[in-house]
Amino acid sequence: MTGGTGTATRPRDARRAARAGRRVPVVLPAAAGWLAFVALHRVLSGRVWWWQVPELVPPLAFVAVPVLLLAAVAAARRARRTAAVTAAVMGLASLVLGGGAGGLNLAALWHRAAPAPPGAITVFSWNTWYWDQPAAGGRSMPPPAGTPARDADAFYRYLRDQHADVLLLQEYVYFGPDARPIRVDDRDRLRREFPGYQIATASELVTLSRFPIVRQQGMDLRPWAADPRDTPVPPGAGWPEFYTVKTLRTDVRAGGRTISFYNAHINSPVDPSSRGLSPGRLDRVQHEARRANLRALAADIRANPLPAVLAGDFNASPAMGIMRLVPERMADAVPALPSLYPATWDERWPWWRIDWAFTSPEIAVHRYRLVRSLGRSDHSGQHLVISLAR
């Protein structure tokens, strides 16, 4: 009986070993292909316009795919050693090379921010999704099913509930049925809702400050465009500034110091007049406009000796190399965010982070959290508590 059992076991072991042996030849080309993709992504992302479609890969894939490849190799324990080791090395290489694009916030595991001192400043940044425009008012992109009807009173109540000293708000704009932007002037109501606050506006950006505003300036992308033809202003546009100014700098006087707040809404890689992600709408003009806006922003920050906060909607995930244009002086505030995988968009299916917050070395970040908009926008808001560290 014993001999019979051993005889029956050996064929089963042989079949398992054969299946394991077949698994690595499948994993090996997959690992090689993914490593090649990651290497190309590191070189091309943010540099050439025609890589914009691969850039739409969810950031988490840069971590998940190598882990799955390594798991497949580990499951094939009896495979040929050379093939298994080669596949494992390529999986590890792709993880090391692309892991930083995965959007993981590992610092959340150990980072402990210092308590906020007296006089700390509360900042709220949010893409409002066409301000308080009613859903029936002709949005170019209708809200998802189940989204509550837009209520201006509820919109302003949500803003007040953030109890922010400085609010950096994007999409201060309406859109008509033809996808054309419509200028908004809600300053009278803003003054009523936020008594004592000062207001700065440029293009579709508005900054509210409880502190005195000593300077405001919109950043025009045109001097920074590689080619004047790359300015994304459609023919006959009645409001060219909407297309050429995507960052508002506002200097405020707080606690005896002046701080620069940069309110940013960098161009989407998708043509705003399109209704989908068709490759024809991911064009060179949009790519160059994004680069020009970030160049203009970076040049101003480098020349600015003041402490600075930069926040807003960058329309760029952690996997998009265009974020390397943010100057090194500005540090990502994400370590203070208690989330391993921060995702700010889309609130219906939060795939990735495209809303960012950065601070210069003189600024300490004591708290950073994402605020759900509860159907008021497709973006989560960013709520920070900061102080001047030195």
mmCIF file of C-alpha atoms in Angstrom:
data_model
loop_
_atom_site.group_PDB
_atom_site.id
_atom_site.type_symbol
_atom_site.label_atom_id
_atom_site.label_comp_id
_atom_site.label_asym_id
_atom_site.label_seq_id
_atom_site.Cartn_x
_atom_site.Cartn_y
_atom_site.Cartn_z
ATOM 1 C CA MET A 1 0.000 0.000 0.000
ATOM 2 C CA THR A 2 2.770 2.411 0.892
ATOM 3 C CA GLY A 3 4.536 1.780 -2.357
ATOM 4 C CA GLY A 4 1.291 2.313 -4.277
ATOM 5 C CA THR A 5 0.658 5.663 -2.605
ATOM 6 C CA GLY A 6 4.167 6.831 -3.401
ATOM 7 C CA THR A 7 3.711 5.802 -6.993
ATOM 8 C CA ALA A 8 0.445 7.770 -7.242
ATOM 9 C CA THR A 9 1.998 10.819 -5.567
ATOM 10 C CA ARG A 10 4.935 11.067 -7.958
ATOM 11 C CA PRO A 11 2.816 11.676 -11.080
ATOM 12 C CA ARG A 12 0.860 14.387 -9.239
ATOM 13 C CA ASP A 13 4.136 16.043 -8.196
ATOM 14 C CA ALA A 14 5.370 15.805 -11.745
ATOM 15 C CA ARG A 15 2.204 17.430 -13.077
ATOM 16 C CA ARG A 16 2.498 20.279 -10.544
ATOM 17 C CA ALA A 17 6.130 20.791 -11.446
ATOM 18 C CA ALA A 18 5.229 20.846 -15.137
ATOM 19 C CA ARG A 19 2.521 23.458 -14.544
ATOM 20 C CA ALA A 20 4.973 25.549 -12.498
ATOM 21 C CA GLY A 21 7.556 25.206 -15.244
ATOM 22 C CA ARG A 22 5.086 26.467 -17.811
ATOM 23 C CA ARG A 23 4.128 29.446 -15.628
ATOM 24 C CA VAL A 24 7.528 31.168 -15.704
ATOM 25 C CA PRO A 25 7.844 31.191 -19.518
ATOM 26 C CA VAL A 26 4.564 33.119 -19.468
ATOM 27 C CA VAL A 27 5.668 35.473 -16.685
ATOM 28 C CA LEU A 28 9.077 36.100 -18.259
ATOM 29 C CA PRO A 29 7.847 38.024 -21.352
ATOM 30 C CA ALA A 30 5.244 39.796 -19.203
ATOM 31 C CA ALA A 31 7.978 40.971 -16.815
ATOM 32 C CA ALA A 32 10.182 42.036 -19.727
ATOM 33 C CA GLY A 33 7.324 43.917 -21.387
ATOM 34 C CA TRP A 34 6.333 45.719 -18.196
ATOM 35 C CA LEU A 35 9.946 46.665 -17.425
ATOM 36 C CA ALA A 36 10.306 48.094 -20.945
ATOM 37 C CA PHE A 37 7.076 50.075 -20.505
ATOM 38 C CA VAL A 38 8.214 51.491 -17.142
ATOM 39 C CA ALA A 39 11.614 52.469 -18.567
ATOM 40 C CA LEU A 40 9.984 54.228 -21.530
ATOM 41 C CA HIS A 41 7.554 55.941 -19.188
ATOM 42 C CA ARG A 42 10.369 57.319 -17.052
ATOM 43 C CA VAL A 43 12.066 58.725 -20.161
ATOM 44 C CA LEU A 44 9.037 60.004 -22.121
ATOM 45 C CA SER A 45 6.359 60.985 -19.607
ATOM 46 C CA GLY A 46 5.930 64.749 -19.451
ATOM 47 C CA ARG A 47 8.435 65.283 -22.262
ATOM 48 C CA VAL A 48 6.600 64.270 -25.440
ATOM 49 C CA TRP A 49 2.941 64.884 -26.182
ATOM 50 C CA TRP A 50 2.261 61.500 -27.773
ATOM 51 C CA TRP A 51 2.934 59.671 -24.495
ATOM 52 C CA GLN A 52 -0.189 61.221 -22.949
ATOM 53 C CA VAL A 53 -2.334 58.116 -23.538
ATOM 54 C CA PRO A 54 0.043 55.730 -21.681
ATOM 55 C CA GLU A 55 0.205 58.349 -18.914
ATOM 56 C CA LEU A 56 -3.442 57.617 -18.146
ATOM 57 C CA VAL A 57 -2.459 54.260 -16.626
ATOM 58 C CA PRO A 58 -3.670 54.258 -12.996
ATOM 59 C CA PRO A 59 -0.659 55.047 -10.778
ATOM 60 C CA LEU A 60 -1.282 52.045 -8.544
ATOM 61 C CA ALA A 61 -0.432 49.794 -11.511
ATOM 62 C CA PHE A 62 3.246 50.750 -11.109
ATOM 63 C CA VAL A 63 3.204 48.942 -7.767
ATOM 64 C CA ALA A 64 0.540 46.296 -8.325
ATOM 65 C CA VAL A 65 1.886 44.823 -11.582
ATOM 66 C CA PRO A 66 5.428 44.112 -10.276
ATOM 67 C CA VAL A 67 3.991 42.623 -7.091
ATOM 68 C CA LEU A 68 1.750 40.314 -9.140
ATOM 69 C CA LEU A 69 4.701 39.302 -11.305
ATOM 70 C CA LEU A 70 6.799 38.479 -8.253
ATOM 71 C CA ALA A 71 3.915 36.507 -6.763
ATOM 72 C CA ALA A 72 3.622 34.492 -9.981
ATOM 73 C CA VAL A 73 7.344 33.722 -9.879
ATOM 74 C CA ALA A 74 7.140 32.691 -6.222
ATOM 75 C CA ALA A 75 4.264 30.330 -7.037
ATOM 76 C CA ALA A 76 6.430 28.587 -9.647
ATOM 77 C CA ARG A 77 8.902 27.178 -7.123
ATOM 78 C CA ARG A 78 9.927 24.240 -9.281
ATOM 79 C CA ALA A 79 10.463 26.208 -12.460
ATOM 80 C CA ARG A 80 13.815 26.500 -14.172
ATOM 81 C CA ARG A 81 16.003 28.532 -11.860
ATOM 82 C CA THR A 82 17.489 30.803 -14.552
ATOM 83 C CA ALA A 83 14.083 31.808 -15.944
ATOM 84 C CA ALA A 84 12.610 32.334 -12.486
ATOM 85 C CA VAL A 85 15.526 34.477 -11.306
ATOM 86 C CA THR A 86 15.430 36.551 -14.514
ATOM 87 C CA ALA A 87 11.697 37.189 -14.167
ATOM 88 C CA ALA A 88 12.094 38.080 -10.483
ATOM 89 C CA VAL A 89 14.937 40.501 -11.191
ATOM 90 C CA MET A 90 12.917 42.233 -13.900
ATOM 91 C CA GLY A 91 9.899 42.458 -11.584
ATOM 92 C CA LEU A 92 12.026 44.004 -8.841
ATOM 93 C CA ALA A 93 13.675 46.374 -11.323
ATOM 94 C CA SER A 94 10.307 47.622 -12.560
ATOM 95 C CA LEU A 95 9.158 48.112 -8.957
ATOM 96 C CA VAL A 96 12.264 50.141 -8.100
ATOM 97 C CA LEU A 97 12.146 52.118 -11.334
ATOM 98 C CA GLY A 98 8.421 52.877 -11.302
ATOM 99 C CA GLY A 99 7.356 52.536 -7.669
ATOM 100 C CA GLY A 100 7.631 56.273 -7.094
ATOM 101 C CA ALA A 101 4.907 56.793 -9.698
ATOM 102 C CA GLY A 102 2.521 54.523 -7.793
ATOM 103 C CA GLY A 103 1.003 57.239 -5.628
ATOM 104 C CA LEU A 104 1.633 55.439 -2.329
ATOM 105 C CA ASN A 105 2.183 57.677 0.680
ATOM 106 C CA LEU A 106 4.392 55.428 2.799
ATOM 107 C CA ALA A 107 5.356 58.388 4.996
ATOM 108 C CA ALA A 108 1.871 58.165 6.507
ATOM 109 C CA LEU A 109 3.111 55.089 8.407
ATOM 110 C CA TRP A 110 5.650 57.032 10.453
ATOM 111 C CA HIS A 111 5.254 60.787 9.926
ATOM 112 C CA ARG A 112 4.020 62.684 12.954
ATOM 113 C CA ALA A 113 3.543 66.400 12.386
ATOM 114 C CA ALA A 114 4.219 68.885 15.158
ATOM 115 C CA PRO A 115 1.151 70.366 16.876
ATOM 116 C CA ALA A 116 -0.088 73.593 15.346
ATOM 117 C CA PRO A 117 1.119 76.662 17.282
ATOM 118 C CA PRO A 118 -1.091 79.635 18.129
ATOM 119 C CA GLY A 119 -1.691 81.729 15.054
ATOM 120 C CA ALA A 120 -1.438 78.803 12.629
ATOM 121 C CA ILE A 121 -3.076 79.411 9.239
ATOM 122 C CA THR A 122 -5.831 77.214 7.835
ATOM 123 C CA VAL A 123 -5.856 76.786 4.057
ATOM 124 C CA PHE A 124 -8.542 75.190 1.893
ATOM 125 C CA SER A 125 -7.968 74.401 -1.801
ATOM 126 C CA TRP A 126 -10.743 73.017 -4.008
ATOM 127 C CA ASN A 127 -11.783 72.617 -7.620
ATOM 128 C CA THR A 128 -15.421 73.699 -7.349
ATOM 129 C CA TRP A 129 -16.653 72.041 -10.576
ATOM 130 C CA TYR A 130 -18.016 75.134 -12.302
ATOM 131 C CA TRP A 131 -18.639 77.153 -9.160
ATOM 132 C CA ASP A 132 -22.327 77.066 -8.154
ATOM 133 C CA GLN A 133 -23.644 76.528 -11.674
ATOM 134 C CA PRO A 134 -26.979 74.649 -11.549
ATOM 135 C CA ALA A 135 -26.919 71.176 -13.070
ATOM 136 C CA ALA A 136 -29.591 72.284 -15.540
ATOM 137 C CA GLY A 137 -27.600 75.369 -16.524
ATOM 138 C CA GLY A 138 -25.918 73.821 -19.533
ATOM 139 C CA ARG A 139 -22.812 72.125 -18.171
ATOM 140 C CA SER A 140 -20.564 70.769 -20.861
ATOM 141 C CA MET A 141 -20.108 67.669 -18.680
ATOM 142 C CA PRO A 142 -23.308 66.745 -16.822
ATOM 143 C CA PRO A 143 -23.060 65.541 -13.226
ATOM 144 C CA PRO A 144 -23.386 61.824 -12.516
ATOM 145 C CA ALA A 145 -26.737 60.237 -11.769
ATOM 146 C CA GLY A 146 -27.747 60.759 -8.164
ATOM 147 C CA THR A 147 -25.823 64.015 -7.754
ATOM 148 C CA PRO A 148 -27.927 66.500 -5.779
ATOM 149 C CA ALA A 149 -29.202 69.551 -7.628
ATOM 150 C CA ARG A 150 -26.810 72.469 -7.271
ATOM 151 C CA ASP A 151 -27.865 74.740 -4.466
ATOM 152 C CA ALA A 152 -25.977 78.031 -4.196
ATOM 153 C CA ASP A 153 -26.779 78.358 -0.491
ATOM 154 C CA ALA A 154 -25.439 74.857 0.194
ATOM 155 C CA PHE A 155 -22.362 75.620 -1.922
ATOM 156 C CA TYR A 156 -21.483 78.689 0.132
ATOM 157 C CA ARG A 157 -22.311 76.885 3.368
ATOM 158 C CA TYR A 158 -19.814 74.173 2.402
ATOM 159 C CA LEU A 159 -17.129 76.812 1.816
ATOM 160 C CA ARG A 160 -17.814 78.513 5.149
ATOM 161 C CA ASP A 161 -17.770 75.163 6.962
ATOM 162 C CA GLN A 162 -14.085 74.765 6.098
ATOM 163 C CA HIS A 163 -13.277 77.623 8.553
ATOM 164 C CA ALA A 164 -10.285 78.554 6.421
ATOM 165 C CA ASP A 165 -8.177 81.684 6.675
ATOM 166 C CA VAL A 166 -7.203 81.358 3.021
ATOM 167 C CA LEU A 167 -9.305 79.674 0.315
ATOM 168 C CA LEU A 168 -7.773 78.770 -3.042
ATOM 169 C CA LEU A 169 -10.673 77.980 -5.374
ATOM 170 C CA GLN A 170 -10.577 76.811 -8.982
ATOM 171 C CA GLU A 171 -13.210 76.733 -11.740
ATOM 172 C CA TYR A 172 -14.730 80.090 -10.819
ATOM 173 C CA VAL A 173 -16.530 79.784 -14.134
ATOM 174 C CA TYR A 174 -19.727 78.581 -15.782
ATOM 175 C CA PHE A 175 -19.901 76.624 -19.029
ATOM 176 C CA GLY A 176 -22.510 77.005 -21.735
ATOM 177 C CA PRO A 177 -24.022 74.282 -23.926
ATOM 178 C CA ASP A 178 -21.325 74.932 -26.542
ATOM 179 C CA ALA A 179 -18.585 74.190 -23.946
ATOM 180 C CA ARG A 180 -17.571 77.859 -23.949
ATOM 181 C CA PRO A 181 -16.502 79.332 -20.597
ATOM 182 C CA ILE A 182 -18.703 82.040 -19.087
ATOM 183 C CA ARG A 183 -17.080 84.570 -16.774
ATOM 184 C CA VAL A 184 -18.474 84.614 -13.222
ATOM 185 C CA ASP A 185 -18.586 87.682 -10.984
ATOM 186 C CA ASP A 186 -19.791 86.605 -7.552
ATOM 187 C CA ARG A 187 -17.746 89.108 -5.566
ATOM 188 C CA ASP A 188 -20.744 90.762 -3.940
ATOM 189 C CA ARG A 189 -21.977 87.478 -2.558
ATOM 190 C CA LEU A 190 -18.457 86.436 -1.548
ATOM 191 C CA ARG A 191 -18.176 89.621 0.509
ATOM 192 C CA ARG A 192 -21.499 88.859 2.195
ATOM 193 C CA GLU A 193 -20.585 85.244 2.900
ATOM 194 C CA PHE A 194 -17.021 86.033 4.019
ATOM 195 C CA PRO A 195 -17.142 89.426 5.740
ATOM 196 C CA GLY A 196 -13.722 90.888 6.358
ATOM 197 C CA TYR A 197 -12.022 88.676 3.744
ATOM 198 C CA GLN A 198 -10.178 90.162 0.797
ATOM 199 C CA ILE A 199 -10.644 88.770 -2.708
ATOM 200 C CA ALA A 200 -8.186 88.215 -5.544
ATOM 201 C CA THR A 201 -9.272 86.885 -8.957
ATOM 202 C CA ALA A 202 -7.660 86.008 -12.268
ATOM 203 C CA SER A 203 -9.102 83.916 -15.066
ATOM 204 C CA GLU A 204 -11.150 81.100 -13.449
ATOM 205 C CA LEU A 205 -9.317 81.357 -10.110
ATOM 206 C CA VAL A 206 -10.386 83.120 -6.927
ATOM 207 C CA THR A 207 -8.454 83.421 -3.663
ATOM 208 C CA LEU A 208 -10.079 84.591 -0.431
ATOM 209 C CA SER A 209 -7.918 85.782 2.455
ATOM 210 C CA ARG A 210 -8.746 86.790 6.001
ATOM 211 C CA PHE A 211 -5.392 88.564 5.965
ATOM 212 C CA PRO A 212 -4.550 91.702 3.962
ATOM 213 C CA ILE A 213 -3.639 91.040 0.332
ATOM 214 C CA VAL A 214 -0.568 93.042 -0.650
ATOM 215 C CA ARG A 215 -0.116 91.685 -4.176
ATOM 216 C CA GLN A 216 -2.000 89.634 -6.744
ATOM 217 C CA GLN A 217 -0.856 88.456 -10.149
ATOM 218 C CA GLY A 218 -2.094 85.980 -12.751
ATOM 219 C CA MET A 219 0.589 83.876 -14.444
ATOM 220 C CA ASP A 220 0.348 84.147 -18.237
ATOM 221 C CA LEU A 221 1.614 81.061 -20.060
ATOM 222 C CA ARG A 222 2.320 82.805 -23.383
ATOM 223 C CA PRO A 223 5.861 84.038 -22.630
ATOM 224 C CA TRP A 224 6.754 80.480 -21.667
ATOM 225 C CA ALA A 225 5.294 78.633 -24.642
ATOM 226 C CA ALA A 226 7.854 76.837 -26.787
ATOM 227 C CA ASP A 227 5.987 78.037 -29.872
ATOM 228 C CA PRO A 228 3.494 80.976 -29.996
ATOM 229 C CA ARG A 229 1.146 78.704 -31.946
ATOM 230 C CA ASP A 230 0.837 76.476 -28.874
ATOM 231 C CA THR A 231 -1.366 78.964 -27.000
ATOM 232 C CA PRO A 232 -4.654 77.052 -26.540
ATOM 233 C CA VAL A 233 -7.030 79.974 -27.296
ATOM 234 C CA PRO A 234 -9.773 78.883 -29.701
ATOM 235 C CA PRO A 235 -10.690 81.240 -32.566
ATOM 236 C CA GLY A 236 -13.215 83.883 -31.561
ATOM 237 C CA ALA A 237 -12.747 83.310 -27.823
ATOM 238 C CA GLY A 238 -14.439 86.099 -25.884
ATOM 239 C CA TRP A 239 -12.393 85.439 -22.753
ATOM 240 C CA PRO A 240 -8.786 84.620 -23.776
ATOM 241 C CA GLU A 241 -7.506 84.872 -20.190
ATOM 242 C CA PHE A 242 -9.392 81.688 -19.334
ATOM 243 C CA TYR A 243 -7.028 79.774 -21.617
ATOM 244 C CA THR A 244 -3.776 81.615 -20.885
ATOM 245 C CA VAL A 245 -3.824 82.137 -17.088
ATOM 246 C CA LYS A 246 -3.989 79.043 -14.908
ATOM 247 C CA THR A 247 -2.205 80.184 -11.744
ATOM 248 C CA LEU A 248 -2.982 83.110 -9.438
ATOM 249 C CA ARG A 249 -0.294 84.330 -7.045
ATOM 250 C CA THR A 250 -1.607 86.185 -3.999
ATOM 251 C CA ASP A 251 0.754 87.616 -1.369
ATOM 252 C CA VAL A 252 -0.826 88.114 2.042
ATOM 253 C CA ARG A 253 0.453 89.732 5.212
ATOM 254 C CA ALA A 254 0.011 87.354 8.159
ATOM 255 C CA GLY A 255 1.685 87.427 11.555
ATOM 256 C CA GLY A 256 4.072 90.170 10.550
ATOM 257 C CA ARG A 257 5.309 88.165 7.532
ATOM 258 C CA THR A 258 4.305 88.064 3.883
ATOM 259 C CA ILE A 259 3.422 84.666 2.425
ATOM 260 C CA SER A 260 2.802 83.879 -1.242
ATOM 261 C CA PHE A 261 -0.153 81.617 -2.019
ATOM 262 C CA TYR A 262 -0.200 80.097 -5.492
ATOM 263 C CA ASN A 263 -3.647 78.958 -6.589
ATOM 264 C CA ALA A 264 -3.173 76.613 -9.570
ATOM 265 C CA HIS A 265 -5.381 74.865 -12.096
ATOM 266 C CA ILE A 266 -3.021 73.437 -14.692
ATOM 267 C CA ASN A 267 -4.496 72.509 -18.072
ATOM 268 C CA SER A 268 -5.985 69.064 -18.504
ATOM 269 C CA PRO A 269 -4.257 66.770 -21.013
ATOM 270 C CA VAL A 270 -7.715 66.421 -22.577
ATOM 271 C CA ASP A 271 -9.017 69.209 -24.801
ATOM 272 C CA PRO A 272 -11.731 70.884 -22.645
ATOM 273 C CA SER A 273 -14.078 71.008 -25.634
ATOM 274 C CA SER A 274 -13.949 67.220 -26.025
ATOM 275 C CA ARG A 275 -16.482 64.844 -24.529
ATOM 276 C CA GLY A 276 -14.235 61.872 -24.000
ATOM 277 C CA LEU A 277 -10.678 60.578 -23.920
ATOM 278 C CA SER A 278 -10.313 60.054 -27.658
ATOM 279 C CA PRO A 279 -6.611 60.057 -28.640
ATOM 280 C CA GLY A 280 -7.321 62.867 -31.120
ATOM 281 C CA ARG A 281 -8.152 65.149 -28.213
ATOM 282 C CA LEU A 282 -4.930 64.357 -26.373
ATOM 283 C CA ASP A 283 -2.957 66.693 -28.582
ATOM 284 C CA ARG A 284 0.338 68.579 -28.658
ATOM 285 C CA VAL A 285 -1.245 71.978 -27.947
ATOM 286 C CA GLN A 286 -2.678 70.784 -24.639
ATOM 287 C CA HIS A 287 0.632 69.197 -23.682
ATOM 288 C CA GLU A 288 2.630 72.309 -24.492
ATOM 289 C CA ALA A 289 0.126 74.528 -22.645
ATOM 290 C CA ARG A 290 0.553 72.392 -19.526
ATOM 291 C CA ARG A 291 4.329 72.661 -19.762
ATOM 292 C CA ALA A 292 4.205 76.429 -20.366
ATOM 293 C CA ASN A 293 1.958 76.982 -17.344
ATOM 294 C CA LEU A 294 4.247 74.973 -15.095
ATOM 295 C CA ARG A 295 7.312 76.782 -16.465
ATOM 296 C CA ALA A 296 5.706 80.153 -15.720
ATOM 297 C CA LEU A 297 4.831 78.995 -12.209
ATOM 298 C CA ALA A 298 8.284 77.551 -11.565
ATOM 299 C CA ALA A 299 10.064 80.689 -12.780
ATOM 300 C CA ASP A 300 8.034 82.881 -10.445
ATOM 301 C CA ILE A 301 8.594 80.595 -7.454
ATOM 302 C CA ARG A 302 12.345 80.451 -8.073
ATOM 303 C CA ALA A 303 12.536 84.254 -8.203
ATOM 304 C CA ASN A 304 10.317 84.672 -5.145
ATOM 305 C CA PRO A 305 12.207 84.954 -1.820
ATOM 306 C CA LEU A 306 8.998 84.771 0.252
ATOM 307 C CA PRO A 307 7.650 81.696 2.033
ATOM 308 C CA ALA A 308 5.219 80.044 -0.350
ATOM 309 C CA VAL A 309 2.272 77.652 -0.508
ATOM 310 C CA LEU A 310 1.243 76.098 -3.825
ATOM 311 C CA ALA A 311 -2.018 74.166 -4.055
ATOM 312 C CA GLY A 312 -4.703 73.316 -6.565
ATOM 313 C CA ASP A 313 -5.771 71.004 -9.355
ATOM 314 C CA PHE A 314 -2.760 70.009 -11.449
ATOM 315 C CA ASN A 315 -4.636 67.556 -13.681
ATOM 316 C CA ALA A 316 -1.658 65.246 -13.211
ATOM 317 C CA SER A 317 -1.444 61.972 -11.348
ATOM 318 C CA PRO A 318 1.694 60.802 -9.489
ATOM 319 C CA ALA A 319 2.466 58.752 -12.616
ATOM 320 C CA MET A 320 2.750 61.811 -14.869
ATOM 321 C CA GLY A 321 6.275 63.064 -15.392
ATOM 322 C CA ILE A 322 5.112 66.619 -16.007
ATOM 323 C CA MET A 323 5.086 67.062 -12.219
ATOM 324 C CA ARG A 324 8.882 67.160 -12.317
ATOM 325 C CA LEU A 325 8.481 70.780 -13.514
ATOM 326 C CA VAL A 326 7.370 71.786 -10.016
ATOM 327 C CA PRO A 327 10.525 73.415 -8.599
ATOM 328 C CA GLU A 328 12.547 71.470 -6.040
ATOM 329 C CA ARG A 329 12.111 74.295 -3.544
ATOM 330 C CA MET A 330 8.483 73.217 -3.086
ATOM 331 C CA ALA A 331 8.002 70.074 -0.991
ATOM 332 C CA ASP A 332 4.929 67.886 -1.303
ATOM 333 C CA ALA A 333 2.816 68.175 1.863
ATOM 334 C CA VAL A 334 1.642 64.553 1.505
ATOM 335 C CA PRO A 335 3.616 63.132 4.478
ATOM 336 C CA ALA A 336 1.194 64.976 6.771
ATOM 337 C CA LEU A 337 -1.764 63.317 5.020
ATOM 338 C CA PRO A 338 -2.942 60.215 6.951
ATOM 339 C CA SER A 339 -3.668 58.110 3.865
ATOM 340 C CA LEU A 340 -1.554 55.394 2.258
ATOM 341 C CA TYR A 341 -3.110 56.035 -1.153
ATOM 342 C CA PRO A 342 -4.415 59.617 -1.421
ATOM 343 C CA ALA A 343 -7.014 59.972 -4.152
ATOM 344 C CA THR A 344 -8.738 63.273 -4.883
ATOM 345 C CA TRP A 345 -10.439 62.489 -8.206
ATOM 346 C CA ASP A 346 -12.977 61.309 -9.257
ATOM 347 C CA GLU A 347 -15.070 61.302 -6.083
ATOM 348 C CA ARG A 348 -17.423 58.745 -7.636
ATOM 349 C CA TRP A 349 -14.515 56.340 -8.228
ATOM 350 C CA PRO A 350 -11.414 57.800 -6.555
ATOM 351 C CA TRP A 351 -8.665 56.441 -8.782
ATOM 352 C CA TRP A 352 -5.811 58.833 -8.191
ATOM 353 C CA ARG A 353 -4.560 62.120 -6.852
ATOM 354 C CA ILE A 354 -4.539 65.087 -9.208
ATOM 355 C CA ASP A 355 -4.946 67.805 -6.540
ATOM 356 C CA TRP A 356 -1.674 68.663 -4.825
ATOM 357 C CA ALA A 357 -0.291 70.889 -2.084
ATOM 358 C CA PHE A 358 3.325 72.034 -1.774
ATOM 359 C CA THR A 359 5.157 74.296 0.659
ATOM 360 C CA SER A 360 8.527 76.030 0.733
ATOM 361 C CA PRO A 361 11.053 75.123 3.492
ATOM 362 C CA GLU A 362 9.934 78.049 5.675
ATOM 363 C CA ILE A 363 6.431 76.557 6.025
ATOM 364 C CA ALA A 364 5.543 73.772 8.489
ATOM 365 C CA VAL A 365 2.509 71.591 7.718
ATOM 366 C CA HIS A 366 0.727 70.524 10.913
ATOM 367 C CA ARG A 367 -2.365 68.921 9.413
ATOM 368 C CA TYR A 368 -3.404 67.866 5.942
ATOM 369 C CA ARG A 369 -6.626 66.083 5.104
ATOM 370 C CA LEU A 370 -8.889 65.531 2.127
ATOM 371 C CA VAL A 371 -12.455 66.821 2.422
ATOM 372 C CA ARG A 372 -15.199 65.010 0.539
ATOM 373 C CA SER A 373 -17.367 67.375 -1.467
ATOM 374 C CA LEU A 374 -20.480 65.152 -1.133
ATOM 375 C CA GLY A 375 -21.548 65.571 -4.749
ATOM 376 C CA ARG A 376 -20.758 69.273 -5.038
ATOM 377 C CA SER A 377 -17.683 68.552 -7.137
ATOM 378 C CA ASP A 378 -15.851 65.663 -8.734
ATOM 379 C CA HIS A 379 -12.783 66.690 -6.688
ATOM 380 C CA SER A 380 -12.119 66.372 -2.986
ATOM 381 C CA GLY A 381 -10.962 69.516 -1.233
ATOM 382 C CA GLN A 382 -7.561 69.886 0.456
ATOM 383 C CA HIS A 383 -7.508 71.236 4.008
ATOM 384 C CA LEU A 384 -4.166 72.235 5.552
ATOM 385 C CA VAL A 385 -2.999 73.841 8.767
ATOM 386 C CA ILE A 386 0.365 75.565 8.354
ATOM 387 C CA SER A 387 2.691 77.943 10.158
ATOM 388 C CA LEU A 388 5.932 79.747 9.487
ATOM 389 C CA ALA A 389 8.614 77.366 10.724
ATOM 390 C CA ARG A 390 11.400 79.948 10.492
#
